[in-house]
């Protein structure tokens, strides 16, 4: 299994802190966010990090980290969405399966191990404010039925927290251009779920770091599950 971490964004909601530091390298309790994410990964054959904004800083960190020996970066020349970032890795991924993570939030080590145990799947976590997230709806057997972006429905609901397990065949898909002019990784999820079993794995831990308030709160949060 390979792992892809999407780390190309500008982190605009964390400005001014991201003017000089890419969001994945902002510290949480003394460690960069990216270090927490890589450290929580199950064993992988290769790590691929998609970069763009302040890419040199991320590459410098990767040279110094000791979690994964075999790593590479892919530069997303023009940020055109998470789906485009995923597809840009087609020529670099070498394994039959690939775990894909957003480079934004802290994930639980045990949750990622459970995700790695399924042929294809997505991590989900209950949230009380579904209007702020992509919400996951399941079939009676617990597999993915659909993802609906920011529905106006009462909570709690299961949110997509940005962790996926794909077969290598994901790179053979053709993604549509979304209404906002980007290619979305959730369209890859939807296409795979329409073709076969796509497991919904409920996560026991998730620490989102989407804005300055959340980043400040993460400095004193319980991060035991991510260690």
PDB file of C-alpha atoms in Angstrom:
ATOM      1  CA  UNK A   1       0.000   0.000   0.000  1.00  0.00           C
ATOM      2  CA  UNK A   2       1.169   3.502  -0.854  1.00  0.00           C
ATOM      3  CA  UNK A   3      -0.055   6.694   0.808  1.00  0.00           C
ATOM      4  CA  UNK A   4      -0.813  10.064  -0.746  1.00  0.00           C
ATOM      5  CA  UNK A   5      -1.083  13.218   1.358  1.00  0.00           C
ATOM      6  CA  UNK A   6      -2.696  16.250  -0.248  1.00  0.00           C
ATOM      7  CA  UNK A   7      -0.638  19.228   0.942  1.00  0.00           C
ATOM      8  CA  UNK A   8      -0.793  21.765  -1.887  1.00  0.00           C
ATOM      9  CA  UNK A   9      -3.271  24.273  -0.458  1.00  0.00           C
ATOM     10  CA  UNK A  10      -2.557  27.827   0.663  1.00  0.00           C
ATOM     11  CA  UNK A  11      -4.332  27.564   4.027  1.00  0.00           C
ATOM     12  CA  UNK A  12      -6.128  30.868   3.534  1.00  0.00           C
ATOM     13  CA  UNK A  13      -8.316  30.468   6.631  1.00  0.00           C
ATOM     14  CA  UNK A  14      -5.186  30.242   8.783  1.00  0.00           C
ATOM     15  CA  UNK A  15      -3.683  33.524   7.634  1.00  0.00           C
ATOM     16  CA  UNK A  16      -1.579  35.366   8.686  1.00  0.00           C
ATOM     17  CA  UNK A  17       0.156  32.250  10.045  1.00  0.00           C
ATOM     18  CA  UNK A  18       0.326  30.643   6.580  1.00  0.00           C
ATOM     19  CA  UNK A  19       1.870  33.601   4.774  1.00  0.00           C
ATOM     20  CA  UNK A  20       5.352  32.248   5.483  1.00  0.00           C
ATOM     21  CA  UNK A  21       4.612  28.660   6.558  1.00  0.00           C
ATOM     22  CA  UNK A  22       2.561  26.116   4.611  1.00  0.00           C
ATOM     23  CA  UNK A  23      -0.413  24.868   6.606  1.00  0.00           C
ATOM     24  CA  UNK A  24       0.862  21.253   6.859  1.00  0.00           C
ATOM     25  CA  UNK A  25       3.938  22.534   8.685  1.00  0.00           C
ATOM     26  CA  UNK A  26       2.100  24.614  11.278  1.00  0.00           C
ATOM     27  CA  UNK A  27       2.977  23.145  14.688  1.00  0.00           C
ATOM     28  CA  UNK A  28       0.535  21.325  16.935  1.00  0.00           C
ATOM     29  CA  UNK A  29       1.989  20.681  20.372  1.00  0.00           C
ATOM     30  CA  UNK A  30       5.507  21.005  19.016  1.00  0.00           C
ATOM     31  CA  UNK A  31       5.109  18.865  15.864  1.00  0.00           C
ATOM     32  CA  UNK A  32       4.092  19.915  12.353  1.00  0.00           C
ATOM     33  CA  UNK A  33       0.598  18.820  11.311  1.00  0.00           C
ATOM     34  CA  UNK A  34       2.197  16.802   8.514  1.00  0.00           C
ATOM     35  CA  UNK A  35       4.414  14.983  10.990  1.00  0.00           C
ATOM     36  CA  UNK A  36       1.370  13.927  13.002  1.00  0.00           C
ATOM     37  CA  UNK A  37      -0.325  12.628   9.853  1.00  0.00           C
ATOM     38  CA  UNK A  38       2.668  10.662   8.588  1.00  0.00           C
ATOM     39  CA  UNK A  39       3.367   9.316  12.061  1.00  0.00           C
ATOM     40  CA  UNK A  40      -0.171   7.928  12.324  1.00  0.00           C
ATOM     41  CA  UNK A  41      -0.009   6.049   9.021  1.00  0.00           C
ATOM     42  CA  UNK A  42      -0.021   2.262   8.963  1.00  0.00           C
ATOM     43  CA  UNK A  43       3.020   0.720   7.272  1.00  0.00           C
ATOM     44  CA  UNK A  44       3.275   1.962   3.677  1.00  0.00           C
ATOM     45  CA  UNK A  45       5.603   1.089   0.824  1.00  0.00           C
ATOM     46  CA  UNK A  46       5.837   4.644  -0.441  1.00  0.00           C
ATOM     47  CA  UNK A  47       4.680   8.084   0.616  1.00  0.00           C
ATOM     48  CA  UNK A  48       3.673  10.628  -2.017  1.00  0.00           C
ATOM     49  CA  UNK A  49       2.996  14.234  -0.967  1.00  0.00           C
ATOM     50  CA  UNK A  50       1.240  16.609  -3.378  1.00  0.00           C
ATOM     51  CA  UNK A  51       2.688  20.099  -2.998  1.00  0.00           C
ATOM     52  CA  UNK A  52       2.401  23.557  -4.519  1.00  0.00           C
ATOM     53  CA  UNK A  53       2.335  26.476  -2.074  1.00  0.00           C
ATOM     54  CA  UNK A  54       5.709  26.908  -0.326  1.00  0.00           C
ATOM     55  CA  UNK A  55       6.606  23.454  -1.640  1.00  0.00           C
ATOM     56  CA  UNK A  56      10.302  23.802  -0.841  1.00  0.00           C
ATOM     57  CA  UNK A  57       9.567  23.958   2.892  1.00  0.00           C
ATOM     58  CA  UNK A  58       7.548  20.733   2.758  1.00  0.00           C
ATOM     59  CA  UNK A  59      10.253  18.989   0.753  1.00  0.00           C
ATOM     60  CA  UNK A  60      12.853  20.106   3.281  1.00  0.00           C
ATOM     61  CA  UNK A  61      10.740  18.627   6.090  1.00  0.00           C
ATOM     62  CA  UNK A  62      10.358  15.332   4.187  1.00  0.00           C
ATOM     63  CA  UNK A  63      14.113  15.022   3.798  1.00  0.00           C
ATOM     64  CA  UNK A  64      14.499  15.290   7.572  1.00  0.00           C
ATOM     65  CA  UNK A  65      11.573  13.082   8.721  1.00  0.00           C
ATOM     66  CA  UNK A  66      12.277   9.488   9.725  1.00  0.00           C
ATOM     67  CA  UNK A  67       8.796   7.924   9.482  1.00  0.00           C
ATOM     68  CA  UNK A  68       8.910   6.760   5.847  1.00  0.00           C
ATOM     69  CA  UNK A  69      12.112   6.100   3.936  1.00  0.00           C
ATOM     70  CA  UNK A  70      10.676   5.914   0.397  1.00  0.00           C
ATOM     71  CA  UNK A  71       8.923   9.192  -0.390  1.00  0.00           C
ATOM     72  CA  UNK A  72       8.338  11.507  -3.314  1.00  0.00           C
ATOM     73  CA  UNK A  73       6.612  14.791  -3.992  1.00  0.00           C
ATOM     74  CA  UNK A  74       4.337  15.663  -6.885  1.00  0.00           C
ATOM     75  CA  UNK A  75       3.956  19.345  -7.711  1.00  0.00           C
ATOM     76  CA  UNK A  76       0.415  20.320  -8.603  1.00  0.00           C
ATOM     77  CA  UNK A  77       1.337  23.054 -11.063  1.00  0.00           C
ATOM     78  CA  UNK A  78      -2.086  24.678 -10.990  1.00  0.00           C
ATOM     79  CA  UNK A  79      -4.333  23.845  -8.001  1.00  0.00           C
ATOM     80  CA  UNK A  80      -7.496  22.501  -9.609  1.00  0.00           C
ATOM     81  CA  UNK A  81      -9.026  20.586  -6.737  1.00  0.00           C
ATOM     82  CA  UNK A  82      -8.458  17.446  -4.713  1.00  0.00           C
ATOM     83  CA  UNK A  83      -9.412  15.192  -7.610  1.00  0.00           C
ATOM     84  CA  UNK A  84      -6.741  16.765  -9.807  1.00  0.00           C
ATOM     85  CA  UNK A  85      -4.210  16.395  -6.979  1.00  0.00           C
ATOM     86  CA  UNK A  86      -5.039  12.698  -6.718  1.00  0.00           C
ATOM     87  CA  UNK A  87      -4.788  12.085 -10.466  1.00  0.00           C
ATOM     88  CA  UNK A  88      -1.453  13.894 -10.645  1.00  0.00           C
ATOM     89  CA  UNK A  89       0.032  10.976  -8.668  1.00  0.00           C
ATOM     90  CA  UNK A  90      -0.829   8.319 -11.252  1.00  0.00           C
ATOM     91  CA  UNK A  91       2.725   7.881 -12.499  1.00  0.00           C
ATOM     92  CA  UNK A  92       4.281   7.857  -9.021  1.00  0.00           C
ATOM     93  CA  UNK A  93       2.116   5.356  -7.108  1.00  0.00           C
ATOM     94  CA  UNK A  94       3.465   1.818  -7.416  1.00  0.00           C
ATOM     95  CA  UNK A  95       1.207  -0.282  -5.150  1.00  0.00           C
ATOM     96  CA  UNK A  96      -2.140  -1.946  -5.891  1.00  0.00           C
ATOM     97  CA  UNK A  97      -3.829   0.107  -3.160  1.00  0.00           C
ATOM     98  CA  UNK A  98      -3.393   3.679  -2.022  1.00  0.00           C
ATOM     99  CA  UNK A  99      -4.486   5.523   1.105  1.00  0.00           C
ATOM    100  CA  UNK A 100      -5.230   9.193   0.454  1.00  0.00           C
ATOM    101  CA  UNK A 101      -5.357  11.778   3.251  1.00  0.00           C
ATOM    102  CA  UNK A 102      -5.935  15.492   3.446  1.00  0.00           C
ATOM    103  CA  UNK A 103      -2.847  17.211   4.815  1.00  0.00           C
ATOM    104  CA  UNK A 104      -4.935  19.378   7.139  1.00  0.00           C
ATOM    105  CA  UNK A 105      -6.136  17.449  10.178  1.00  0.00           C
ATOM    106  CA  UNK A 106      -4.998  14.971  12.794  1.00  0.00           C
ATOM    107  CA  UNK A 107      -6.254  11.404  12.347  1.00  0.00           C
ATOM    108  CA  UNK A 108      -6.327   8.485  14.747  1.00  0.00           C
ATOM    109  CA  UNK A 109      -3.672   5.814  14.279  1.00  0.00           C
ATOM    110  CA  UNK A 110      -6.144   2.991  14.993  1.00  0.00           C
ATOM    111  CA  UNK A 111      -8.714   4.462  12.598  1.00  0.00           C
ATOM    112  CA  UNK A 112      -6.213   4.571   9.744  1.00  0.00           C
ATOM    113  CA  UNK A 113      -5.252   0.968  10.466  1.00  0.00           C
ATOM    114  CA  UNK A 114      -8.909  -0.044  10.223  1.00  0.00           C
ATOM    115  CA  UNK A 115      -9.257   1.851   6.952  1.00  0.00           C
ATOM    116  CA  UNK A 116      -6.186   0.050   5.599  1.00  0.00           C
ATOM    117  CA  UNK A 117      -7.873  -3.282   6.337  1.00  0.00           C
ATOM    118  CA  UNK A 118     -10.700  -2.802   3.786  1.00  0.00           C
ATOM    119  CA  UNK A 119     -10.351  -3.140  -0.008  1.00  0.00           C
ATOM    120  CA  UNK A 120     -11.855   0.326  -0.558  1.00  0.00           C
ATOM    121  CA  UNK A 121     -13.388   2.775   1.874  1.00  0.00           C
ATOM    122  CA  UNK A 122     -13.744   6.155   3.509  1.00  0.00           C
ATOM    123  CA  UNK A 123     -13.396   7.383   7.095  1.00  0.00           C
ATOM    124  CA  UNK A 124     -16.416   9.096   8.646  1.00  0.00           C
ATOM    125  CA  UNK A 125     -17.037  10.848  11.946  1.00  0.00           C
ATOM    126  CA  UNK A 126     -20.338  12.098  13.445  1.00  0.00           C
ATOM    127  CA  UNK A 127     -20.773  15.886  13.459  1.00  0.00           C
ATOM    128  CA  UNK A 128     -23.520  18.051  14.912  1.00  0.00           C
ATOM    129  CA  UNK A 129     -23.402  20.691  12.140  1.00  0.00           C
ATOM    130  CA  UNK A 130     -23.837  18.843   8.818  1.00  0.00           C
ATOM    131  CA  UNK A 131     -24.248  22.105   6.865  1.00  0.00           C
ATOM    132  CA  UNK A 132     -20.468  22.580   7.159  1.00  0.00           C
ATOM    133  CA  UNK A 133     -19.367  19.191   5.807  1.00  0.00           C
ATOM    134  CA  UNK A 134     -19.722  16.590   3.117  1.00  0.00           C
ATOM    135  CA  UNK A 135     -22.187  14.152   4.669  1.00  0.00           C
ATOM    136  CA  UNK A 136     -22.084  10.403   4.118  1.00  0.00           C
ATOM    137  CA  UNK A 137     -25.219   8.324   3.635  1.00  0.00           C
ATOM    138  CA  UNK A 138     -24.989   4.549   3.903  1.00  0.00           C
ATOM    139  CA  UNK A 139     -26.726   1.585   2.342  1.00  0.00           C
ATOM    140  CA  UNK A 140     -28.457  -0.913   4.664  1.00  0.00           C
ATOM    141  CA  UNK A 141     -25.294  -3.055   4.641  1.00  0.00           C
ATOM    142  CA  UNK A 142     -23.187  -0.111   5.862  1.00  0.00           C
ATOM    143  CA  UNK A 143     -21.462   0.623   2.562  1.00  0.00           C
ATOM    144  CA  UNK A 144     -21.398   4.058   0.973  1.00  0.00           C
ATOM    145  CA  UNK A 145     -24.551   5.144  -0.858  1.00  0.00           C
ATOM    146  CA  UNK A 146     -23.712   8.784  -1.510  1.00  0.00           C
ATOM    147  CA  UNK A 147     -21.942  11.913  -0.263  1.00  0.00           C
ATOM    148  CA  UNK A 148     -23.944  15.132  -0.140  1.00  0.00           C
ATOM    149  CA  UNK A 149     -22.115  18.412   0.313  1.00  0.00           C
ATOM    150  CA  UNK A 150     -23.344  20.604   3.187  1.00  0.00           C
ATOM    151  CA  UNK A 151     -26.965  19.445   3.368  1.00  0.00           C
ATOM    152  CA  UNK A 152     -29.428  21.460   5.433  1.00  0.00           C
ATOM    153  CA  UNK A 153     -30.462  18.594   7.708  1.00  0.00           C
ATOM    154  CA  UNK A 154     -30.351  18.088  11.470  1.00  0.00           C
ATOM    155  CA  UNK A 155     -27.362  16.468  13.147  1.00  0.00           C
ATOM    156  CA  UNK A 156     -25.672  14.392  14.141  1.00  0.00           C
ATOM    157  CA  UNK A 157     -24.652  13.025  10.755  1.00  0.00           C
ATOM    158  CA  UNK A 158     -21.576  11.197   9.464  1.00  0.00           C
ATOM    159  CA  UNK A 159     -19.068  13.576   7.877  1.00  0.00           C
ATOM    160  CA  UNK A 160     -16.359  12.810   5.353  1.00  0.00           C
ATOM    161  CA  UNK A 161     -13.130  13.585   7.236  1.00  0.00           C
ATOM    162  CA  UNK A 162     -10.755  13.330   4.288  1.00  0.00           C
ATOM    163  CA  UNK A 163      -9.275   9.826   4.468  1.00  0.00           C
ATOM    164  CA  UNK A 164      -9.780   7.271   1.699  1.00  0.00           C
ATOM    165  CA  UNK A 165      -8.576   3.820   0.652  1.00  0.00           C
ATOM    166  CA  UNK A 166      -8.629   3.331  -3.121  1.00  0.00           C
ATOM    167  CA  UNK A 167      -7.691   0.505  -5.447  1.00  0.00           C
ATOM    168  CA  UNK A 168      -5.105   1.446  -8.046  1.00  0.00           C
ATOM    169  CA  UNK A 169      -7.930   1.485 -10.602  1.00  0.00           C
ATOM    170  CA  UNK A 170      -8.960   4.892  -9.247  1.00  0.00           C
ATOM    171  CA  UNK A 171      -6.400   6.408 -11.627  1.00  0.00           C
ATOM    172  CA  UNK A 172      -8.320   5.044 -14.614  1.00  0.00           C
ATOM    173  CA  UNK A 173     -11.424   7.097 -13.779  1.00  0.00           C
ATOM    174  CA  UNK A 174     -12.424  10.258 -15.602  1.00  0.00           C
ATOM    175  CA  UNK A 175     -13.548  12.960 -13.202  1.00  0.00           C
ATOM    176  CA  UNK A 176     -16.023  15.668 -14.210  1.00  0.00           C
ATOM    177  CA  UNK A 177     -15.377  19.351 -13.695  1.00  0.00           C
ATOM    178  CA  UNK A 178     -17.387  20.439 -10.652  1.00  0.00           C
ATOM    179  CA  UNK A 179     -19.668  23.522 -10.581  1.00  0.00           C
ATOM    180  CA  UNK A 180     -16.892  25.445  -8.825  1.00  0.00           C
ATOM    181  CA  UNK A 181     -14.471  24.699 -11.648  1.00  0.00           C
ATOM    182  CA  UNK A 182     -12.411  22.016  -9.897  1.00  0.00           C
ATOM    183  CA  UNK A 183     -11.998  18.249  -9.923  1.00  0.00           C
ATOM    184  CA  UNK A 184     -13.257  16.684  -6.691  1.00  0.00           C
ATOM    185  CA  UNK A 185     -11.897  13.561  -5.024  1.00  0.00           C
ATOM    186  CA  UNK A 186     -15.435  12.785  -3.866  1.00  0.00           C
ATOM    187  CA  UNK A 187     -16.406  12.202  -7.494  1.00  0.00           C
ATOM    188  CA  UNK A 188     -13.822   9.425  -7.584  1.00  0.00           C
ATOM    189  CA  UNK A 189     -15.372   8.027  -4.408  1.00  0.00           C
ATOM    190  CA  UNK A 190     -18.860   8.149  -5.916  1.00  0.00           C
ATOM    191  CA  UNK A 191     -17.773   6.395  -9.107  1.00  0.00           C
ATOM    192  CA  UNK A 192     -16.047   3.595  -7.217  1.00  0.00           C
ATOM    193  CA  UNK A 193     -19.020   3.179  -4.859  1.00  0.00           C
ATOM    194  CA  UNK A 194     -21.317   2.817  -7.879  1.00  0.00           C
ATOM    195  CA  UNK A 195     -19.162  -0.055  -9.164  1.00  0.00           C
ATOM    196  CA  UNK A 196     -18.721  -2.132  -6.012  1.00  0.00           C
ATOM    197  CA  UNK A 197     -18.432  -2.240  -2.228  1.00  0.00           C
ATOM    198  CA  UNK A 198     -17.050   0.939  -0.720  1.00  0.00           C
ATOM    199  CA  UNK A 199     -16.870   0.651   3.043  1.00  0.00           C
ATOM    200  CA  UNK A 200     -17.762   3.427   5.476  1.00  0.00           C
ATOM    201  CA  UNK A 201     -15.360   3.131   8.421  1.00  0.00           C
ATOM    202  CA  UNK A 202     -16.424   5.147  11.450  1.00  0.00           C
ATOM    203  CA  UNK A 203     -13.512   6.972  13.032  1.00  0.00           C
ATOM    204  CA  UNK A 204     -13.114   7.227  16.778  1.00  0.00           C
ATOM    205  CA  UNK A 205     -10.927  10.338  16.536  1.00  0.00           C
ATOM    206  CA  UNK A 206     -10.598  13.406  14.345  1.00  0.00           C
ATOM    207  CA  UNK A 207      -9.064  16.787  15.114  1.00  0.00           C
ATOM    208  CA  UNK A 208      -9.910  19.236  12.302  1.00  0.00           C
ATOM    209  CA  UNK A 209      -7.632  22.255  11.941  1.00  0.00           C
ATOM    210  CA  UNK A 210      -9.455  24.453   9.478  1.00  0.00           C
ATOM    211  CA  UNK A 211      -9.069  27.903  10.994  1.00  0.00           C
ATOM    212  CA  UNK A 212      -7.082  29.860  13.558  1.00  0.00           C
ATOM    213  CA  UNK A 213      -9.506  29.061  16.379  1.00  0.00           C
ATOM    214  CA  UNK A 214      -9.233  25.317  15.750  1.00  0.00           C
ATOM    215  CA  UNK A 215      -5.457  25.513  15.458  1.00  0.00           C
ATOM    216  CA  UNK A 216      -5.198  27.342  18.765  1.00  0.00           C
ATOM    217  CA  UNK A 217      -7.502  24.788  20.381  1.00  0.00           C
ATOM    218  CA  UNK A 218      -5.382  21.920  19.057  1.00  0.00           C
ATOM    219  CA  UNK A 219      -2.452  23.081  21.180  1.00  0.00           C
ATOM    220  CA  UNK A 220      -4.166  21.808  24.334  1.00  0.00           C
ATOM    221  CA  UNK A 221      -6.389  19.083  22.827  1.00  0.00           C
ATOM    222  CA  UNK A 222      -6.084  15.375  23.621  1.00  0.00           C
ATOM    223  CA  UNK A 223      -3.973  13.984  20.777  1.00  0.00           C
ATOM    224  CA  UNK A 224      -3.302  10.572  22.292  1.00  0.00           C
ATOM    225  CA  UNK A 225      -5.110   8.734  19.471  1.00  0.00           C
ATOM    226  CA  UNK A 226      -2.882  10.396  16.862  1.00  0.00           C
ATOM    227  CA  UNK A 227       0.406   9.431  18.504  1.00  0.00           C
TER     228      UNK A 227
END
